[in-house]
XYZ file of C-alpha atoms in Angstrom:
559
model
C 50.692 -25.856 -61.745
C 48.186 -28.222 -63.323
C 47.980 -31.737 -61.906
C 46.825 -34.955 -63.569
C 47.350 -38.337 -61.911
C 47.958 -40.272 -65.138
C 51.496 -39.000 -65.636
C 52.412 -39.429 -61.983
C 51.286 -43.049 -61.786
C 53.082 -43.735 -65.025
C 56.300 -42.543 -63.402
C 55.956 -44.923 -60.458
C 54.731 -47.766 -62.663
C 57.726 -47.492 -64.978
C 60.126 -47.606 -62.035
C 58.444 -50.671 -60.569
C 58.523 -52.578 -63.835
C 62.193 -51.842 -64.390
C 63.359 -52.614 -60.860
C 61.757 -55.953 -59.986
C 63.191 -58.426 -62.470
C 65.708 -59.994 -60.071
C 63.662 -59.837 -56.840
C 63.842 -63.190 -54.988
C 60.614 -65.105 -54.619
C 58.799 -65.649 -51.345
C 56.383 -68.426 -50.518
C 54.456 -69.654 -53.568
C 51.030 -68.259 -52.748
C 48.645 -66.053 -54.699
C 48.405 -62.529 -53.306
C 47.944 -58.956 -54.479
C 49.441 -55.686 -53.223
C 46.192 -53.739 -53.353
C 47.154 -51.143 -50.733
C 50.439 -49.904 -52.141
C 53.654 -49.381 -50.213
C 54.747 -46.839 -47.630
C 57.721 -45.830 -45.540
C 58.028 -43.833 -42.350
C 59.901 -42.818 -39.202
C 63.248 -42.303 -40.962
C 66.522 -42.246 -39.048
C 70.067 -41.707 -40.284
C 70.618 -45.439 -40.850
C 67.162 -46.969 -41.175
C 63.542 -46.464 -42.146
C 60.280 -48.310 -41.636
C 58.960 -50.024 -44.786
C 55.287 -51.044 -45.023
C 52.907 -52.908 -47.283
C 49.924 -55.213 -47.061
C 49.386 -58.438 -48.960
C 45.862 -59.483 -49.931
C 45.566 -63.268 -50.167
C 43.107 -64.950 -52.485
C 39.686 -65.670 -51.026
C 39.798 -68.804 -48.895
C 43.521 -68.534 -48.208
C 44.043 -67.674 -44.534
C 47.459 -69.006 -43.514
C 50.790 -67.280 -42.937
C 52.614 -65.646 -45.838
C 56.345 -65.065 -46.304
C 57.114 -61.685 -47.853
C 60.480 -60.731 -49.334
C 61.576 -57.103 -49.142
C 64.516 -55.213 -50.548
C 66.034 -51.722 -50.602
C 67.821 -50.452 -53.688
C 69.981 -47.424 -54.366
C 68.133 -44.436 -55.767
C 69.443 -45.198 -59.251
C 70.402 -48.525 -60.779
C 69.689 -52.081 -59.652
C 72.097 -52.507 -56.712
C 70.346 -53.984 -53.668
C 71.667 -52.579 -50.380
C 69.393 -54.453 -47.955
C 67.031 -57.378 -48.222
C 65.252 -59.965 -46.101
C 61.980 -61.759 -45.525
C 59.224 -61.446 -42.967
C 56.114 -63.438 -42.099
C 52.637 -62.005 -41.918
C 49.172 -63.408 -41.445
C 45.674 -62.799 -40.136
C 46.945 -61.937 -36.641
C 48.150 -58.598 -38.056
C 45.672 -58.360 -40.936
C 48.372 -59.386 -43.446
C 50.199 -56.083 -43.018
C 54.005 -56.055 -43.272
C 56.315 -53.727 -41.399
C 60.113 -53.858 -41.661
C 62.707 -51.720 -39.866
C 65.223 -51.668 -42.708
C 68.657 -50.919 -41.187
C 72.188 -50.521 -42.455
C 71.403 -47.549 -44.718
C 73.489 -44.418 -45.224
C 72.431 -40.988 -43.914
C 70.850 -38.353 -46.131
C 70.253 -40.744 -49.033
C 67.329 -41.486 -51.325
C 66.433 -45.151 -51.752
C 63.869 -47.304 -53.525
C 62.173 -50.369 -52.075
C 59.612 -53.044 -52.876
C 58.129 -56.353 -51.723
C 57.331 -59.714 -53.335
C 55.440 -62.905 -52.651
C 56.240 -65.482 -55.302
C 55.594 -63.865 -58.672
C 53.484 -61.086 -57.188
C 55.429 -57.844 -56.821
C 54.497 -54.607 -55.137
C 54.814 -51.132 -56.624
C 58.190 -49.507 -56.182
C 58.425 -46.876 -53.447
C 60.885 -44.081 -52.741
C 62.152 -43.140 -49.303
C 64.896 -41.086 -47.693
C 67.040 -41.330 -44.569
C 67.807 -38.379 -42.302
C 71.046 -36.482 -42.771
C 73.587 -36.993 -39.982
C 74.875 -33.420 -40.247
C 75.286 -30.498 -42.600
C 73.037 -27.661 -43.641
C 71.243 -29.148 -46.650
C 67.748 -27.627 -47.032
C 64.884 -29.583 -45.485
C 61.568 -29.864 -47.343
C 58.522 -31.077 -45.417
C 54.921 -31.450 -46.608
C 52.485 -31.005 -43.709
C 49.100 -32.732 -43.968
C 46.048 -33.443 -41.832
C 42.368 -34.386 -41.889
C 41.521 -36.595 -44.872
C 37.844 -37.535 -44.802
C 37.416 -40.122 -47.563
C 33.803 -39.124 -48.383
C 34.759 -35.446 -48.171
C 36.376 -35.297 -51.589
C 39.217 -36.488 -53.766
C 42.700 -36.557 -52.250
C 44.031 -34.119 -54.843
C 46.427 -32.610 -52.319
C 48.219 -35.958 -52.104
C 48.647 -36.036 -55.851
C 50.266 -32.621 -55.566
C 52.521 -33.793 -52.721
C 53.585 -36.862 -54.698
C 54.667 -34.610 -57.571
C 56.941 -32.371 -55.458
C 60.455 -32.371 -56.927
C 62.206 -32.330 -53.543
C 60.715 -33.860 -50.403
C 62.377 -35.158 -47.250
C 59.234 -36.310 -45.449
C 55.477 -35.878 -45.091
C 54.478 -34.782 -41.587
C 50.954 -36.037 -40.884
C 49.256 -34.422 -37.887
C 46.313 -36.772 -37.528
C 42.775 -37.600 -38.602
C 44.210 -40.040 -41.131
C 40.897 -41.912 -41.021
C 37.432 -40.973 -39.724
C 35.157 -43.218 -37.725
C 31.748 -42.154 -39.066
C 29.357 -44.355 -41.047
C 27.606 -44.026 -44.395
C 24.167 -42.828 -43.291
C 22.659 -40.177 -45.532
C 23.217 -37.474 -42.909
C 26.647 -38.730 -41.773
C 29.637 -36.411 -41.856
C 30.687 -35.712 -45.439
C 28.172 -38.046 -47.060
C 26.495 -35.277 -49.052
C 29.715 -35.228 -51.054
C 30.663 -38.868 -50.610
C 27.413 -40.140 -52.137
C 27.964 -38.014 -55.268
C 31.569 -39.150 -55.674
C 30.939 -42.801 -54.847
C 33.235 -42.529 -51.827
C 31.092 -44.438 -49.325
C 32.680 -45.517 -46.023
C 33.466 -49.201 -45.476
C 32.173 -50.677 -43.307
C 29.019 -48.555 -43.770
C 28.489 -48.162 -40.013
C 30.490 -46.260 -37.407
C 33.648 -48.223 -36.657
C 34.019 -49.666 -33.147
C 35.669 -53.104 -33.357
C 39.130 -54.162 -34.492
C 37.667 -55.590 -37.704
C 35.913 -52.253 -38.319
C 39.063 -50.158 -37.867
C 41.085 -52.502 -40.059
C 38.564 -52.308 -42.881
C 38.422 -48.502 -42.708
C 42.221 -48.222 -42.872
C 42.190 -50.640 -45.795
C 39.660 -48.520 -47.674
C 41.714 -45.354 -47.245
C 44.857 -47.034 -48.525
C 43.156 -48.067 -51.751
C 43.033 -44.392 -52.753
C 45.533 -43.945 -55.628
C 46.555 -40.413 -54.622
C 47.287 -41.437 -51.040
C 49.228 -44.436 -52.352
C 51.274 -42.140 -54.599
C 52.162 -39.829 -51.704
C 53.177 -42.769 -49.508
C 55.320 -44.107 -52.343
C 56.995 -40.702 -52.784
C 58.565 -40.090 -49.344
C 58.556 -41.303 -45.744
C 55.621 -40.242 -43.541
C 56.108 -39.073 -39.958
C 52.716 -39.479 -38.307
C 50.780 -38.946 -35.111
C 47.098 -39.538 -34.561
C 44.497 -36.985 -33.506
C 40.963 -37.883 -32.403
C 39.237 -39.544 -35.376
C 41.656 -42.459 -35.444
C 39.651 -43.484 -32.367
C 36.544 -41.238 -32.080
C 35.667 -37.553 -32.302
C 37.014 -35.318 -29.501
C 38.812 -38.196 -27.817
C 40.588 -37.782 -24.492
C 42.258 -40.209 -22.069
C 39.113 -42.001 -20.920
C 36.431 -41.283 -23.483
C 35.286 -39.324 -26.515
C 32.389 -37.139 -27.584
C 31.506 -39.742 -30.196
C 31.593 -42.750 -27.878
C 28.466 -43.909 -26.066
C 29.313 -46.639 -23.523
C 25.686 -47.746 -23.333
C 25.681 -48.914 -26.957
C 29.361 -49.019 -27.958
C 30.910 -50.687 -24.925
C 34.023 -49.873 -22.962
C 36.085 -47.011 -24.408
C 39.352 -48.637 -23.351
C 38.536 -51.665 -25.523
C 37.594 -49.455 -28.461
C 40.804 -47.453 -28.051
C 42.884 -50.644 -27.911
C 41.278 -51.881 -31.137
C 41.868 -48.529 -32.847
C 45.531 -48.409 -31.821
C 46.202 -52.006 -32.859
C 44.812 -51.288 -36.322
C 46.760 -48.015 -36.489
C 50.083 -49.699 -35.695
C 49.314 -52.457 -38.209
C 48.339 -50.132 -41.050
C 50.682 -47.158 -40.582
C 54.435 -46.929 -41.339
C 55.254 -45.981 -37.750
C 57.905 -47.605 -35.571
C 56.395 -49.923 -32.967
C 56.415 -48.944 -29.309
C 59.226 -50.404 -27.217
C 58.298 -53.528 -25.206
C 56.565 -52.437 -22.024
C 56.062 -48.874 -23.241
C 52.647 -47.231 -23.270
C 51.254 -47.681 -26.791
C 49.533 -44.303 -26.582
C 52.874 -42.517 -26.038
C 54.023 -41.889 -29.598
C 55.924 -38.645 -28.947
C 59.323 -38.912 -30.634
C 62.023 -36.801 -32.314
C 63.621 -36.595 -35.760
C 66.780 -34.598 -36.519
C 67.407 -33.288 -40.039
C 71.163 -32.814 -40.100
C 72.250 -29.608 -38.389
C 69.232 -27.665 -39.687
C 66.206 -28.737 -37.669
C 64.732 -31.010 -35.028
C 61.156 -32.197 -35.368
C 59.383 -33.208 -32.158
C 56.089 -35.043 -32.692
C 53.878 -34.639 -29.616
C 50.798 -36.583 -28.519
C 47.880 -34.518 -27.169
C 44.919 -36.923 -27.194
C 45.311 -40.156 -25.292
C 48.170 -39.812 -22.781
C 47.487 -36.569 -20.881
C 44.309 -34.865 -22.105
C 41.503 -34.485 -19.606
C 37.908 -34.238 -20.818
C 37.232 -31.224 -23.073
C 34.755 -28.620 -21.930
C 31.534 -28.203 -23.876
C 29.472 -25.020 -24.044
C 26.181 -26.926 -24.035
C 27.147 -28.837 -20.890
C 29.549 -26.571 -19.010
C 28.197 -23.062 -19.650
C 25.278 -23.044 -17.244
C 22.684 -20.416 -16.343
C 21.957 -18.651 -13.079
C 19.243 -16.295 -11.930
C 19.861 -12.720 -13.025
C 19.033 -9.448 -11.212
C 15.526 -9.361 -12.689
C 14.851 -13.020 -11.937
C 15.493 -14.105 -15.554
C 18.191 -16.710 -16.235
C 21.582 -15.434 -17.450
C 24.728 -17.300 -18.399
C 27.122 -17.853 -15.514
C 30.274 -16.702 -17.305
C 32.332 -16.468 -14.132
C 31.676 -20.116 -13.280
C 32.546 -21.192 -16.829
C 35.772 -19.191 -16.876
C 36.705 -20.700 -13.519
C 36.350 -24.185 -15.065
C 38.276 -23.135 -18.164
C 41.164 -21.681 -16.167
C 41.397 -24.529 -13.679
C 45.155 -25.138 -13.184
C 44.566 -28.874 -13.567
C 43.380 -28.629 -17.169
C 45.988 -30.243 -19.397
C 46.329 -32.138 -22.655
C 49.987 -33.166 -22.608
C 51.066 -34.238 -19.121
C 54.214 -33.657 -17.084
C 56.182 -36.638 -18.407
C 55.834 -35.570 -22.031
C 56.621 -31.941 -21.164
C 59.831 -33.036 -19.435
C 60.770 -35.086 -22.502
C 60.027 -32.119 -24.760
C 62.097 -29.721 -22.661
C 65.052 -32.115 -22.910
C 64.651 -32.479 -26.682
C 64.323 -28.733 -27.286
C 67.325 -27.950 -25.080
C 69.437 -30.644 -26.744
C 68.551 -29.372 -30.205
C 69.543 -25.837 -29.274
C 72.774 -27.062 -27.661
C 73.608 -28.920 -30.881
C 73.299 -25.576 -32.691
C 70.321 -26.451 -34.863
C 68.593 -23.195 -35.825
C 65.053 -24.618 -36.032
C 62.946 -26.582 -33.573
C 59.610 -27.761 -34.990
C 56.639 -29.241 -33.110
C 54.330 -31.656 -34.904
C 51.228 -30.848 -32.858
C 47.628 -31.863 -33.454
C 45.380 -28.894 -32.562
C 45.561 -25.107 -32.934
C 47.645 -23.561 -30.151
C 46.928 -19.845 -30.590
C 44.593 -17.884 -28.359
C 41.553 -17.503 -30.652
C 38.348 -15.879 -29.431
C 35.258 -16.214 -31.580
C 34.504 -13.063 -33.614
C 31.892 -10.623 -32.330
C 30.343 -9.613 -35.655
C 28.043 -7.126 -33.924
C 31.074 -4.852 -33.561
C 31.832 -4.795 -37.266
C 28.443 -5.343 -38.963
C 25.187 -3.427 -38.774
C 22.029 -5.196 -37.666
C 20.869 -5.317 -41.283
C 24.196 -6.824 -42.366
C 23.937 -9.482 -39.665
C 20.415 -10.333 -40.867
C 21.721 -10.588 -44.411
C 24.537 -12.819 -43.220
C 22.118 -15.151 -41.445
C 19.971 -15.358 -44.568
C 22.973 -16.699 -46.520
C 23.730 -19.437 -43.983
C 22.262 -22.816 -45.046
C 19.184 -23.563 -42.968
C 20.718 -26.725 -41.521
C 23.450 -24.642 -39.825
C 21.560 -21.425 -39.087
C 20.548 -22.126 -35.482
C 23.995 -23.433 -34.597
C 25.707 -20.427 -36.170
C 23.369 -17.990 -34.438
C 24.134 -19.593 -31.069
C 27.865 -19.390 -31.789
C 27.636 -15.696 -32.652
C 25.816 -15.093 -29.366
C 28.565 -16.842 -27.381
C 31.337 -15.067 -29.258
C 30.011 -11.665 -28.169
C 31.324 -12.594 -24.724
C 34.900 -13.175 -25.885
C 34.735 -16.944 -25.420
C 37.136 -19.321 -27.212
C 36.406 -20.293 -30.803
C 37.266 -23.971 -30.181
C 37.315 -25.638 -26.762
C 38.832 -28.855 -28.171
C 42.014 -26.947 -29.126
C 44.684 -25.585 -26.756
C 42.228 -22.761 -25.974
C 40.302 -25.280 -23.890
C 43.411 -25.893 -21.751
C 44.944 -22.467 -21.034
C 46.863 -23.602 -17.922
C 48.427 -26.473 -19.867
C 49.374 -24.069 -22.656
C 51.136 -21.757 -20.190
C 53.085 -24.713 -18.831
C 54.133 -25.554 -22.388
C 55.181 -21.954 -23.071
C 57.279 -22.079 -19.894
C 59.050 -25.115 -21.370
C 59.830 -23.113 -24.528
C 61.198 -20.266 -22.408
C 63.288 -22.541 -20.175
C 64.778 -24.254 -23.220
C 65.565 -20.856 -24.731
C 63.818 -21.527 -28.050
C 60.971 -20.127 -30.113
C 59.811 -23.161 -32.071
C 57.725 -23.447 -35.188
C 54.476 -25.117 -34.140
C 52.662 -27.133 -36.818
C 48.956 -27.748 -36.242
C 46.158 -29.674 -37.908
C 42.589 -30.589 -36.890
C 40.875 -27.276 -37.736
C 40.386 -27.779 -41.510
C 41.700 -24.240 -41.956
C 44.963 -22.487 -42.782
C 46.543 -20.399 -40.011
C 49.584 -18.214 -39.445
C 49.717 -17.313 -35.744
C 52.136 -15.538 -33.452
C 51.939 -17.367 -30.133
C 52.210 -15.311 -26.937
C 52.067 -16.292 -23.300
C 49.749 -14.745 -20.724
C 52.234 -11.919 -20.166
C 52.342 -11.041 -23.875
C 55.815 -12.466 -24.600
C 56.204 -14.148 -27.967
C 56.861 -17.868 -27.478
C 56.489 -19.462 -30.936
C 55.148 -19.130 -34.472
C 52.338 -21.421 -35.577
C 51.522 -22.670 -39.066
C 48.199 -24.505 -39.214
C 47.439 -26.677 -42.207
C 43.986 -27.028 -43.684
C 42.386 -30.364 -44.477
C 43.261 -32.683 -47.323
C 39.512 -33.181 -47.888
C 37.515 -32.713 -44.651
C 34.759 -30.056 -44.676
C 35.534 -26.698 -43.110
C 33.323 -24.350 -41.139
C 33.776 -21.912 -43.995
C 32.164 -24.432 -46.349
C 29.032 -24.558 -44.185
C 28.407 -20.835 -43.702
C 28.346 -19.596 -47.242
C 30.176 -16.414 -48.103
C 30.797 -15.137 -44.584
C 34.511 -14.160 -44.337
C 35.149 -16.064 -41.116
C 38.916 -16.094 -41.514
C 39.062 -12.316 -41.869
C 36.754 -11.920 -38.857
C 39.035 -14.121 -36.736
C 42.066 -12.093 -37.818
C 40.347 -8.868 -36.855
C 39.243 -10.218 -33.464
C 42.556 -11.792 -32.390
C 45.986 -10.275 -31.986
C 47.734 -13.640 -32.377
C 46.019 -14.550 -35.663
C 48.012 -13.052 -38.532
C 46.326 -15.029 -41.296
C 43.387 -17.430 -41.433
C 41.487 -19.012 -44.304
C 38.550 -21.214 -43.331
C 37.681 -22.560 -46.804
C 40.767 -23.529 -48.826
C 41.970 -27.155 -48.759
C 45.490 -28.460 -49.193
C 48.778 -28.764 -47.314
C 51.782 -26.761 -46.139
C 55.188 -26.970 -47.785
C 57.751 -26.031 -45.143
C 61.311 -25.373 -46.318
C 64.052 -24.903 -43.736
C 67.600 -23.665 -44.322
C 70.286 -22.410 -41.962
C 68.797 -18.928 -41.599
C 65.410 -19.069 -43.296
C 62.091 -20.899 -42.841
C 59.468 -20.579 -45.575
C 55.925 -21.892 -45.207
C 53.856 -22.041 -48.397
C 50.161 -22.644 -47.740
C 49.319 -24.754 -50.788
C 45.683 -24.914 -51.914
C 44.024 -27.186 -54.464
C 41.391 -25.703 -56.759
C 38.822 -28.469 -56.258
C 38.142 -31.669 -54.342
C 35.563 -32.910 -56.820
C 37.324 -33.406 -60.153
C 40.569 -34.016 -62.008
C 42.661 -32.383 -63.324
C 43.003 -29.551 -60.814
C 45.257 -26.621 -60.044
C 47.562 -26.223 -57.051
C 48.852 -22.825 -55.956
C 50.299 -20.982 -52.976
C 47.498 -19.266 -51.066
C 50.085 -17.497 -48.913
C 53.825 -17.645 -48.317
C 55.432 -16.688 -45.009
C 59.164 -16.294 -44.427
C 60.919 -16.374 -41.062
C 64.513 -15.165 -40.814
C 66.863 -16.276 -38.045
C 69.788 -13.987 -37.305
C 71.842 -13.561 -34.124
C 69.590 -16.029 -32.317
C 66.392 -14.085 -33.007
C 63.524 -14.860 -35.380
C 61.889 -12.139 -37.456
C 58.801 -12.424 -39.611
C 55.061 -13.033 -39.136
């Protein structure tokens, strides 16, 4: 299918022009709706509606914004109201629009005086029944990394219940010549704003604002409700409860203050339901039920229960070998890795998840789905010395760009020892993963696990330490963030990971795009959708791979 944004924007523009003639006016001030509209966190009777008004320069007071919800067709208004916004929340607007009917499509918009927003589409959750559920699964959208062509493709989908976003909605890096993604960003004119690494509330707000000026992201938000969780880059790379790899207290201050600023901006700028009064703002795990077909549990694995990730450079130490030469102390490292205290979810969230999974099964829903941030499968790095000759390895190294050659050579050395491919994923927390698998077993379910973060496509069969199958994992690649496969030339890393790991049934480390997950009473189909380019329009979108799971007599077959 060939994609071109012109026709898509024309569709939304025509709807907006036709639907706004009778919208009541708000306060008579001059504003623009430069960041589009969005909806999120749908329920059977309500949905979050979002926009942001941009006042004229020099105008800094409060603004009254009128909102309305219309039926999918025609001009009948089914809900309306007004809300105040101002500089205290960066002029963002968030409405929990209630009184809607289950399983319905709606349109919505906003107005301030004569200024009117684009028209958005949203959908409530079905209260029951076995209507098919269509979910687009997205993650990792580095603005300098390339055009958001995948979002244009998502916006054009003919049937879509929700977009499940698994995190890395923004990135914190600056615009230095050697900053992440800037080799591409400089060529495309996609330069981060502000141009430095974001640390303060003003910084995070401006970065969110820049992302939401992207027309393809705006089109996707206007197409269907988003169900979102954050990963690490919404705060800083490789974040955990009390710090991050990309946070230096000596120059960037207290991490808790930076995290608070990041979360305030996130809640302002994202169509996510606000935390209950007194609740921990980091605890955004929550459930969504799509009729009698599926339950979606969004989990949080960064800021509420994750202890500090291990790091090979810091935690894999040397000891004196038999001949007096230093050797790596693998036993000591594996003891750290397998420490029973290593966790990234926490007991409270696991208890919540067990209850939700058990309740979904008791209701008779055939599918339980986890919206999870990082790859869950057991994935050891590939030992290429077992499959390539010495000459082939030398040829491989010659093809690796010089900037990555030393790093890649070190990784290949470590992978000969069967060490994990990624310590920031569930592989860095094996005891916590076993506790999670025990929850699956106790609830009597084998869920579909959705994963982001890796910038790669995955199909994995998840097994516990005893070899019992506990879940199936579909990992989505990035919308635009660079992949390891991009950096190492033509080396077939995905194929090497498949060969080295029993749980990895499919892996592609280069393609970019999203997953289209379709769920029916007895069938789950995951289409790994790739875009042909991140650097131009028009582009092509196609299914890189399609996987079908069949549920019959309580058992799942496939993968």
